Amino acid sequence: MSADERCLGDRLARGDGEALGALYAMYGSLVFAVALKLTKDRAEAEELVQETFLEAWQRAAQYQPERANVAAWLVTITRSRAIDRLRARGTVSRTLEVESRDVTEPPTRPDELVDSKRLRGEVRTRVARLPSEQRALLELAWDEGLSQREIAERTGLPLGTVKTRTRTALLALHADLKSLGAGG
């Protein structure tokens, strides 16, 4: 985690609204991309971005930098809120069907589109390099929206093994993507 990111986390925990704005500027596009991938609805994704940053503001004092960088923390919040929404709508069973459709509405600015496509390509490349047992768990979490407990049930692996492999994979991805400026 960079010193800037740690400083922003500390400032956020102290209630500094400017820190929230800085985090939004740094990670708003990433949070939106995750929300849009999961919900497939631009308006709902925009609401999820607001909910994510509101929750980050409200729970800033609970953030533990030794467990995850700020980007991973925000993505986790986004994913949890998106899954809650999908479950509330009763659409989790339809998520796989919707997942196969591409989102046709690009980001609003051309530079966001280029950056988003480049980052997605880099993430795909680096995920493909992970050991298959780690990659499979990430795909279940990201593509199917499964929790770690649900992944353990589906795969028959102990929950601790799922958590360890997932964390190891995410740490490896973070280290790999950090060189791109994408991992915080």
mmCIF file of N, CA, C and O in Angstrom, residues 35-123:
data_model
loop_
_atom_site.group_PDB
_atom_site.id
_atom_site.type_symbol
_atom_site.label_atom_id
_atom_site.label_comp_id
_atom_site.label_asym_id
_atom_site.label_seq_id
_atom_site.Cartn_x
_atom_site.Cartn_y
_atom_site.Cartn_z
ATOM 1 N N ALA A 35 -19.248 -2.494 -10.296
ATOM 2 C CA ALA A 35 -20.702 -2.441 -10.096
ATOM 3 C C ALA A 35 -21.445 -2.723 -11.402
ATOM 4 O O ALA A 35 -22.430 -3.460 -11.419
ATOM 5 N N LEU A 36 -20.971 -2.156 -12.483
ATOM 6 C CA LEU A 36 -21.616 -2.355 -13.781
ATOM 7 C C LEU A 36 -21.482 -3.804 -14.247
ATOM 8 O O LEU A 36 -22.435 -4.380 -14.768
ATOM 9 N N LYS A 37 -20.328 -4.391 -14.023
ATOM 10 C CA LYS A 37 -20.129 -5.800 -14.405
ATOM 11 C C LYS A 37 -21.105 -6.699 -13.656
ATOM 12 O O LYS A 37 -21.660 -7.623 -14.233
ATOM 13 N N LEU A 38 -21.328 -6.413 -12.392
ATOM 14 C CA LEU A 38 -22.184 -7.272 -11.583
ATOM 15 C C LEU A 38 -23.678 -7.019 -11.816
ATOM 16 O O LEU A 38 -24.468 -7.952 -11.825
ATOM 17 N N THR A 39 -24.069 -5.767 -11.987
ATOM 18 C CA THR A 39 -25.502 -5.457 -12.100
ATOM 19 C C THR A 39 -25.989 -5.394 -13.539
ATOM 20 O O THR A 39 -27.182 -5.552 -13.784
ATOM 21 N N LYS A 40 -25.071 -5.111 -14.467
ATOM 22 C CA LYS A 40 -25.423 -4.944 -15.888
ATOM 23 C C LYS A 40 -26.419 -3.806 -16.112
ATOM 24 O O LYS A 40 -27.122 -3.780 -17.102
ATOM 25 N N ASP A 41 -26.477 -2.870 -15.177
ATOM 26 C CA ASP A 41 -27.413 -1.755 -15.261
ATOM 27 C C ASP A 41 -26.676 -0.488 -14.848
ATOM 28 O O ASP A 41 -26.223 -0.376 -13.711
ATOM 29 N N ARG A 42 -26.573 0.462 -15.772
ATOM 30 C CA ARG A 42 -25.786 1.674 -15.526
ATOM 31 C C ARG A 42 -26.333 2.482 -14.344
ATOM 32 O O ARG A 42 -25.579 2.920 -13.490
ATOM 33 N N ALA A 43 -27.630 2.669 -14.280
ATOM 34 C CA ALA A 43 -28.219 3.452 -13.181
ATOM 35 C C ALA A 43 -27.982 2.766 -11.836
ATOM 36 O O ALA A 43 -27.640 3.426 -10.844
ATOM 37 N N GLU A 44 -28.155 1.454 -11.815
ATOM 38 C CA GLU A 44 -27.936 0.723 -10.572
ATOM 39 C C GLU A 44 -26.458 0.757 -10.184
ATOM 40 O O GLU A 44 -26.117 0.864 -9.007
ATOM 41 N N ALA A 45 -25.591 0.672 -11.175
ATOM 42 C CA ALA A 45 -24.156 0.752 -10.904
ATOM 43 C C ALA A 45 -23.792 2.111 -10.311
ATOM 44 O O ALA A 45 -22.989 2.200 -9.378
ATOM 45 N N GLU A 46 -24.395 3.164 -10.833
ATOM 46 C CA GLU A 46 -24.138 4.505 -10.288
ATOM 47 C C GLU A 46 -24.600 4.605 -8.837
ATOM 48 O O GLU A 46 -23.920 5.195 -7.994
ATOM 49 N N GLU A 47 -25.751 3.998 -8.528
ATOM 50 C CA GLU A 47 -26.226 3.974 -7.142
ATOM 51 C C GLU A 47 -25.267 3.189 -6.253
ATOM 52 O O GLU A 47 -25.000 3.583 -5.114
ATOM 53 N N LEU A 48 -24.755 2.086 -6.772
ATOM 54 C CA LEU A 48 -23.814 1.280 -6.003
ATOM 55 C C LEU A 48 -22.522 2.041 -5.713
ATOM 56 O O LEU A 48 -21.935 1.880 -4.643
ATOM 57 N N VAL A 49 -22.080 2.856 -6.652
ATOM 58 C CA VAL A 49 -20.886 3.671 -6.417
ATOM 59 C C VAL A 49 -21.142 4.596 -5.227
ATOM 60 O O VAL A 49 -20.314 4.690 -4.312
ATOM 61 N N GLN A 50 -22.299 5.241 -5.226
ATOM 62 C CA GLN A 50 -22.640 6.123 -4.102
ATOM 63 C C GLN A 50 -22.704 5.349 -2.795
ATOM 64 O O GLN A 50 -22.172 5.790 -1.774
ATOM 65 N N GLU A 51 -23.361 4.194 -2.819
ATOM 66 C CA GLU A 51 -23.473 3.376 -1.613
ATOM 67 C C GLU A 51 -22.103 2.922 -1.124
ATOM 68 O O GLU A 51 -21.839 2.898 0.088
ATOM 69 N N THR A 52 -21.239 2.554 -2.051
ATOM 70 C CA THR A 52 -19.905 2.085 -1.689
ATOM 71 C C THR A 52 -19.119 3.171 -0.973
ATOM 72 O O THR A 52 -18.544 2.936 0.097
ATOM 73 N N PHE A 53 -19.109 4.364 -1.548
ATOM 74 C CA PHE A 53 -18.325 5.431 -0.932
ATOM 75 C C PHE A 53 -18.976 5.933 0.357
ATOM 76 O O PHE A 53 -18.272 6.313 1.293
ATOM 77 N N LEU A 54 -20.297 5.880 0.441
ATOM 78 C CA LEU A 54 -20.968 6.222 1.691
ATOM 79 C C LEU A 54 -20.584 5.209 2.780
ATOM 80 O O LEU A 54 -20.253 5.583 3.905
ATOM 81 N N GLU A 55 -20.611 3.929 2.429
ATOM 82 C CA GLU A 55 -20.238 2.903 3.406
ATOM 83 C C GLU A 55 -18.767 3.036 3.796
ATOM 84 O O GLU A 55 -18.409 2.860 4.961
ATOM 85 N N ALA A 56 -17.910 3.339 2.833
ATOM 86 C CA ALA A 56 -16.491 3.535 3.142
ATOM 87 C C ALA A 56 -16.328 4.702 4.127
ATOM 88 O O ALA A 56 -15.547 4.625 5.078
ATOM 89 N N TRP A 57 -17.099 5.752 3.927
ATOM 90 C CA TRP A 57 -17.067 6.913 4.821
ATOM 91 C C TRP A 57 -17.527 6.517 6.226
ATOM 92 O O TRP A 57 -16.900 6.839 7.228
ATOM 93 N N GLN A 58 -18.637 5.777 6.273
ATOM 94 C CA GLN A 58 -19.210 5.396 7.567
ATOM 95 C C GLN A 58 -18.357 4.368 8.301
ATOM 96 O O GLN A 58 -18.345 4.344 9.526
ATOM 97 N N ARG A 59 -17.658 3.516 7.555
ATOM 98 C CA ARG A 59 -16.882 2.441 8.178
ATOM 99 C C ARG A 59 -15.386 2.675 8.111
ATOM 100 O O ARG A 59 -14.605 1.745 8.321
ATOM 101 N N ALA A 60 -14.971 3.887 7.823
ATOM 102 C CA ALA A 60 -13.545 4.177 7.641
ATOM 103 C C ALA A 60 -12.716 3.770 8.855
ATOM 104 O O ALA A 60 -11.599 3.268 8.715
ATOM 105 N N ALA A 61 -13.246 3.947 10.041
ATOM 106 C CA ALA A 61 -12.495 3.610 11.255
ATOM 107 C C ALA A 61 -12.275 2.101 11.371
ATOM 108 O O ALA A 61 -11.358 1.656 12.070
ATOM 109 N N GLN A 62 -13.080 1.302 10.679
ATOM 110 C CA GLN A 62 -12.951 -0.156 10.736
ATOM 111 C C GLN A 62 -11.997 -0.690 9.669
ATOM 112 O O GLN A 62 -11.662 -1.875 9.685
ATOM 113 N N TYR A 63 -11.570 0.164 8.735
ATOM 114 C CA TYR A 63 -10.675 -0.278 7.664
ATOM 115 C C TYR A 63 -9.347 -0.745 8.259
ATOM 116 O O TYR A 63 -8.772 -0.084 9.109
ATOM 117 N N GLN A 64 -8.876 -1.901 7.791
ATOM 118 C CA GLN A 64 -7.630 -2.485 8.279
ATOM 119 C C GLN A 64 -6.630 -2.582 7.128
ATOM 120 O O GLN A 64 -6.680 -3.521 6.330
ATOM 121 N N PRO A 65 -5.715 -1.620 7.026
ATOM 122 C CA PRO A 65 -4.781 -1.592 5.885
ATOM 123 C C PRO A 65 -3.890 -2.826 5.795
ATOM 124 O O PRO A 65 -3.434 -3.175 4.715
ATOM 125 N N GLU A 66 -3.667 -3.514 6.910
ATOM 126 C CA GLU A 66 -2.834 -4.719 6.858
ATOM 127 C C GLU A 66 -3.559 -5.891 6.186
ATOM 128 O O GLU A 66 -2.938 -6.862 5.772
ATOM 129 N N ARG A 67 -4.864 -5.802 6.050
ATOM 130 C CA ARG A 67 -5.644 -6.890 5.435
ATOM 131 C C ARG A 67 -5.831 -6.695 3.935
ATOM 132 O O ARG A 67 -5.909 -7.672 3.189
ATOM 133 N N ALA A 68 -5.959 -5.446 3.493
ATOM 134 C CA ALA A 68 -6.180 -5.187 2.061
ATOM 135 C C ALA A 68 -5.888 -3.733 1.759
ATOM 136 O O ALA A 68 -6.025 -2.875 2.633
ATOM 137 N N ASN A 69 -5.521 -3.468 0.498
ATOM 138 C CA ASN A 69 -5.342 -2.070 0.121
ATOM 139 C C ASN A 69 -6.721 -1.426 -0.052
ATOM 140 O O ASN A 69 -7.745 -2.116 -0.035
ATOM 141 N N VAL A 70 -6.737 -0.132 -0.190
ATOM 142 C CA VAL A 70 -8.008 0.596 -0.268
ATOM 143 C C VAL A 70 -8.824 0.159 -1.474
ATOM 144 O O VAL A 70 -10.037 -0.016 -1.377
ATOM 145 N N ALA A 71 -8.165 -0.061 -2.601
ATOM 146 C CA ALA A 71 -8.893 -0.484 -3.808
ATOM 147 C C ALA A 71 -9.608 -1.814 -3.565
ATOM 148 O O ALA A 71 -10.792 -1.966 -3.900
ATOM 149 N N ALA A 72 -8.914 -2.763 -2.970
ATOM 150 C CA ALA A 72 -9.526 -4.072 -2.699
ATOM 151 C C ALA A 72 -10.675 -3.932 -1.709
ATOM 152 O O ALA A 72 -11.713 -4.592 -1.846
ATOM 153 N N TRP A 73 -10.505 -3.081 -0.710
ATOM 154 C CA TRP A 73 -11.553 -2.835 0.283
ATOM 155 C C TRP A 73 -12.801 -2.266 -0.392
ATOM 156 O O TRP A 73 -13.919 -2.733 -0.160
ATOM 157 N N LEU A 74 -12.609 -1.274 -1.261
ATOM 158 C CA LEU A 74 -13.739 -0.659 -1.960
ATOM 159 C C LEU A 74 -14.419 -1.658 -2.899
ATOM 160 O O LEU A 74 -15.650 -1.695 -2.982
ATOM 161 N N VAL A 75 -13.639 -2.475 -3.592
ATOM 162 C CA VAL A 75 -14.216 -3.477 -4.487
ATOM 163 C C VAL A 75 -15.022 -4.501 -3.684
ATOM 164 O O VAL A 75 -16.103 -4.919 -4.103
ATOM 165 N N THR A 76 -14.513 -4.871 -2.521
ATOM 166 C CA THR A 76 -15.235 -5.819 -1.665
ATOM 167 C C THR A 76 -16.577 -5.237 -1.224
ATOM 168 O O THR A 76 -17.601 -5.927 -1.250
ATOM 169 N N ILE A 77 -16.575 -3.976 -0.831
ATOM 170 C CA ILE A 77 -17.818 -3.321 -0.432
ATOM 171 C C ILE A 77 -18.789 -3.291 -1.618
ATOM 172 O O ILE A 77 -19.970 -3.638 -1.484
ATOM 173 N N THR A 78 -18.286 -2.915 -2.785
ATOM 174 C CA THR A 78 -19.122 -2.835 -3.987
ATOM 175 C C THR A 78 -19.724 -4.188 -4.310
ATOM 176 O O THR A 78 -20.933 -4.306 -4.559
ATOM 177 N N ARG A 79 -18.884 -5.202 -4.308
ATOM 178 C CA ARG A 79 -19.347 -6.551 -4.632
ATOM 179 C C ARG A 79 -20.407 -7.021 -3.639
ATOM 180 O O ARG A 79 -21.435 -7.572 -4.030
ATOM 181 N N SER A 80 -20.184 -6.764 -2.371
ATOM 182 C CA SER A 80 -21.162 -7.169 -1.347
ATOM 183 C C SER A 80 -22.499 -6.472 -1.544
ATOM 184 O O SER A 80 -23.559 -7.098 -1.461
ATOM 185 N N ARG A 81 -22.461 -5.169 -1.789
ATOM 186 C CA ARG A 81 -23.700 -4.425 -1.998
ATOM 187 C C ARG A 81 -24.406 -4.900 -3.268
ATOM 188 O O ARG A 81 -25.620 -4.992 -3.313
ATOM 189 N N ALA A 82 -23.645 -5.174 -4.330
ATOM 190 C CA ALA A 82 -24.251 -5.645 -5.583
ATOM 191 C C ALA A 82 -24.924 -6.999 -5.382
ATOM 192 O O ALA A 82 -26.049 -7.218 -5.849
ATOM 193 N N ILE A 83 -24.242 -7.890 -4.693
ATOM 194 C CA ILE A 83 -24.822 -9.211 -4.440
ATOM 195 C C ILE A 83 -26.069 -9.090 -3.580
ATOM 196 O O ILE A 83 -27.072 -9.768 -3.827
ATOM 197 N N ASP A 84 -26.034 -8.212 -2.587
ATOM 198 C CA ASP A 84 -27.230 -7.975 -1.771
ATOM 199 C C ASP A 84 -28.403 -7.539 -2.645
ATOM 200 O O ASP A 84 -29.526 -8.017 -2.478
ATOM 201 N N ARG A 85 -28.127 -6.640 -3.580
ATOM 202 C CA ARG A 85 -29.191 -6.162 -4.474
ATOM 203 C C ARG A 85 -29.718 -7.286 -5.357
ATOM 204 O O ARG A 85 -30.921 -7.424 -5.556
ATOM 205 N N LEU A 86 -28.796 -8.065 -5.914
ATOM 206 C CA LEU A 86 -29.221 -9.167 -6.784
ATOM 207 C C LEU A 86 -30.051 -10.181 -6.004
ATOM 208 O O LEU A 86 -31.068 -10.671 -6.500
ATOM 209 N N ARG A 87 -29.644 -10.484 -4.813
ATOM 210 C CA ARG A 87 -30.398 -11.430 -3.995
ATOM 211 C C ARG A 87 -31.767 -10.867 -3.629
ATOM 212 O O ARG A 87 -32.756 -11.594 -3.640
ATOM 213 N N ALA A 88 -31.789 -9.588 -3.302
ATOM 214 C CA ALA A 88 -33.054 -8.954 -2.942
ATOM 215 C C ALA A 88 -34.034 -8.994 -4.116
ATOM 216 O O ALA A 88 -35.237 -9.136 -3.926
ATOM 217 N N ARG A 89 -33.519 -8.871 -5.305
ATOM 218 C CA ARG A 89 -34.369 -8.923 -6.499
ATOM 219 C C ARG A 89 -34.658 -10.349 -6.928
ATOM 220 O O ARG A 89 -35.438 -10.567 -7.848
ATOM 221 N N GLY A 90 -33.988 -11.296 -6.304
ATOM 222 C CA GLY A 90 -34.202 -12.683 -6.686
ATOM 223 C C GLY A 90 -33.576 -13.027 -8.014
ATOM 224 O O GLY A 90 -34.035 -13.932 -8.698
ATOM 225 N N THR A 91 -32.527 -12.311 -8.384
ATOM 226 C CA THR A 91 -31.942 -12.537 -9.702
ATOM 227 C C THR A 91 -30.607 -13.258 -9.665
ATOM 228 O O THR A 91 -29.973 -13.385 -10.699
ATOM 229 N N VAL A 92 -30.185 -13.734 -8.536
ATOM 230 C CA VAL A 92 -28.902 -14.421 -8.503
ATOM 231 C C VAL A 92 -28.911 -15.603 -9.457
ATOM 232 O O VAL A 92 -27.943 -15.867 -10.156
ATOM 233 N N SER A 93 -30.029 -16.304 -9.525
ATOM 234 C CA SER A 93 -30.109 -17.449 -10.433
ATOM 235 C C SER A 93 -29.999 -17.035 -11.892
ATOM 236 O O SER A 93 -29.619 -17.836 -12.740
ATOM 237 N N ARG A 94 -30.328 -15.769 -12.191
ATOM 238 C CA ARG A 94 -30.227 -15.290 -13.569
ATOM 239 C C ARG A 94 -28.898 -14.607 -13.848
ATOM 240 O O ARG A 94 -28.643 -14.198 -14.971
ATOM 241 N N THR A 95 -28.029 -14.495 -12.844
ATOM 242 C CA THR A 95 -26.774 -13.782 -13.015
ATOM 243 C C THR A 95 -25.912 -14.401 -14.104
ATOM 244 O O THR A 95 -25.310 -13.693 -14.899
ATOM 245 N N LEU A 96 -25.867 -15.717 -14.161
ATOM 246 C CA LEU A 96 -25.040 -16.368 -15.188
ATOM 247 C C LEU A 96 -25.523 -16.022 -16.586
ATOM 248 O O LEU A 96 -24.727 -15.783 -17.483
ATOM 249 N N GLU A 97 -26.824 -15.998 -16.780
ATOM 250 C CA GLU A 97 -27.381 -15.654 -18.086
ATOM 251 C C GLU A 97 -27.020 -14.224 -18.452
ATOM 252 O O GLU A 97 -26.562 -13.948 -19.556
ATOM 253 N N VAL A 98 -27.196 -13.322 -17.524
ATOM 254 C CA VAL A 98 -26.896 -11.915 -17.761
ATOM 255 C C VAL A 98 -25.400 -11.725 -17.954
ATOM 256 O O VAL A 98 -24.964 -10.908 -18.754
ATOM 257 N N GLU A 99 -24.589 -12.494 -17.233
ATOM 258 C CA GLU A 99 -23.139 -12.376 -17.288
ATOM 259 C C GLU A 99 -22.601 -12.607 -18.693
ATOM 260 O O GLU A 99 -21.592 -12.041 -19.075
ATOM 261 N N SER A 100 -23.308 -13.419 -19.480
ATOM 262 C CA SER A 100 -22.828 -13.729 -20.816
ATOM 263 C C SER A 100 -23.012 -12.567 -21.793
ATOM 264 O O SER A 100 -22.393 -12.542 -22.843
ATOM 265 N N ARG A 101 -23.852 -11.614 -21.447
ATOM 266 C CA ARG A 101 -24.067 -10.455 -22.312
ATOM 267 C C ARG A 101 -22.997 -9.411 -22.052
ATOM 268 O O ARG A 101 -22.607 -9.169 -20.927
ATOM 269 N N ASP A 102 -22.529 -8.765 -23.100
ATOM 270 C CA ASP A 102 -21.549 -7.688 -22.944
ATOM 271 C C ASP A 102 -22.267 -6.393 -22.621
ATOM 272 O O ASP A 102 -23.368 -6.142 -23.087
ATOM 273 N N VAL A 103 -21.607 -5.565 -21.855
ATOM 274 C CA VAL A 103 -22.118 -4.228 -21.605
ATOM 275 C C VAL A 103 -21.753 -3.401 -22.825
ATOM 276 O O VAL A 103 -20.598 -3.295 -23.186
ATOM 277 N N THR A 104 -22.756 -2.828 -23.480
ATOM 278 C CA THR A 104 -22.494 -2.106 -24.718
ATOM 279 C C THR A 104 -22.299 -0.616 -24.502
ATOM 280 O O THR A 104 -21.821 0.071 -25.382
ATOM 281 N N GLU A 105 -22.655 -0.116 -23.351
ATOM 282 C CA GLU A 105 -22.532 1.305 -23.098
ATOM 283 C C GLU A 105 -21.150 1.603 -22.519
ATOM 284 O O GLU A 105 -20.828 1.188 -21.419
ATOM 285 N N PRO A 106 -20.288 2.291 -23.282
ATOM 286 C CA PRO A 106 -18.930 2.542 -22.812
ATOM 287 C C PRO A 106 -18.906 3.657 -21.771
ATOM 288 O O PRO A 106 -19.885 4.383 -21.610
ATOM 289 N N PRO A 107 -17.776 3.796 -21.072
ATOM 290 C CA PRO A 107 -17.637 4.947 -20.185
ATOM 291 C C PRO A 107 -17.857 6.224 -20.987
ATOM 292 O O PRO A 107 -17.733 6.233 -22.215
ATOM 293 N N THR A 108 -18.148 7.303 -20.290
ATOM 294 C CA THR A 108 -18.550 8.525 -20.966
ATOM 295 C C THR A 108 -17.420 9.216 -21.702
ATOM 296 O O THR A 108 -17.671 9.880 -22.691
ATOM 297 N N ARG A 109 -16.179 9.093 -21.246
ATOM 298 C CA ARG A 109 -15.064 9.769 -21.911
ATOM 299 C C ARG A 109 -14.209 8.742 -22.641
ATOM 300 O O ARG A 109 -13.968 7.653 -22.135
ATOM 301 N N PRO A 110 -13.674 9.094 -23.821
ATOM 302 C CA PRO A 110 -12.841 8.160 -24.579
ATOM 303 C C PRO A 110 -11.624 7.678 -23.800
ATOM 304 O O PRO A 110 -11.256 6.519 -23.882
ATOM 305 N N ASP A 111 -10.996 8.575 -23.020
ATOM 306 C CA ASP A 111 -9.818 8.151 -22.267
ATOM 307 C C ASP A 111 -10.185 7.113 -21.200
ATOM 308 O O ASP A 111 -9.407 6.208 -20.909
ATOM 309 N N GLU A 112 -11.399 7.214 -20.644
ATOM 310 C CA GLU A 112 -11.849 6.211 -19.680
ATOM 311 C C GLU A 112 -12.033 4.867 -20.376
ATOM 312 O O GLU A 112 -11.709 3.824 -19.811
ATOM 313 N N LEU A 113 -12.551 4.886 -21.599
ATOM 314 C CA LEU A 113 -12.756 3.665 -22.350
ATOM 315 C C LEU A 113 -11.422 2.970 -22.626
ATOM 316 O O LEU A 113 -11.274 1.775 -22.406
ATOM 317 N N VAL A 114 -10.433 3.731 -23.068
ATOM 318 C CA VAL A 114 -9.119 3.167 -23.356
ATOM 319 C C VAL A 114 -8.500 2.605 -22.081
ATOM 320 O O VAL A 114 -8.016 1.476 -22.065
ATOM 321 N N ASP A 115 -8.517 3.390 -21.006
ATOM 322 C CA ASP A 115 -7.947 2.933 -19.740
ATOM 323 C C ASP A 115 -8.674 1.704 -19.223
ATOM 324 O O ASP A 115 -8.048 0.767 -18.737
ATOM 325 N N SER A 116 -9.986 1.709 -19.318
ATOM 326 C CA SER A 116 -10.780 0.589 -18.827
ATOM 327 C C SER A 116 -10.479 -0.678 -19.617
ATOM 328 O O SER A 116 -10.283 -1.748 -19.042
ATOM 329 N N LYS A 117 -10.428 -0.582 -20.933
ATOM 330 C CA LYS A 117 -10.134 -1.754 -21.762
ATOM 331 C C LYS A 117 -8.718 -2.254 -21.510
ATOM 332 O O LYS A 117 -8.484 -3.454 -21.424
ATOM 333 N N ARG A 118 -7.774 -1.327 -21.389
ATOM 334 C CA ARG A 118 -6.386 -1.710 -21.142
ATOM 335 C C ARG A 118 -6.279 -2.421 -19.802
ATOM 336 O O ARG A 118 -5.672 -3.490 -19.699
ATOM 337 N N LEU A 119 -6.905 -1.868 -18.783
ATOM 338 C CA LEU A 119 -6.834 -2.463 -17.456
ATOM 339 C C LEU A 119 -7.506 -3.838 -17.439
ATOM 340 O O LEU A 119 -6.961 -4.789 -16.878
ATOM 341 N N ARG A 120 -8.673 -3.958 -18.076
ATOM 342 C CA ARG A 120 -9.348 -5.263 -18.131
ATOM 343 C C ARG A 120 -8.456 -6.298 -18.800
ATOM 344 O O ARG A 120 -8.342 -7.436 -18.342
ATOM 345 N N GLY A 121 -7.811 -5.901 -19.904
ATOM 346 C CA GLY A 121 -6.917 -6.820 -20.607
ATOM 347 C C GLY A 121 -5.738 -7.228 -19.743
ATOM 348 O O GLY A 121 -5.356 -8.403 -19.706
ATOM 349 N N GLU A 122 -5.170 -6.270 -19.035
ATOM 350 C CA GLU A 122 -4.047 -6.578 -18.155
ATOM 351 C C GLU A 122 -4.472 -7.498 -17.019
ATOM 352 O O GLU A 122 -3.755 -8.431 -16.662
ATOM 353 N N VAL A 123 -5.633 -7.239 -16.447
ATOM 354 C CA VAL A 123 -6.116 -8.088 -15.353
ATOM 355 C C VAL A 123 -6.351 -9.500 -15.874
ATOM 356 O O VAL A 123 -5.930 -10.480 -15.244
#
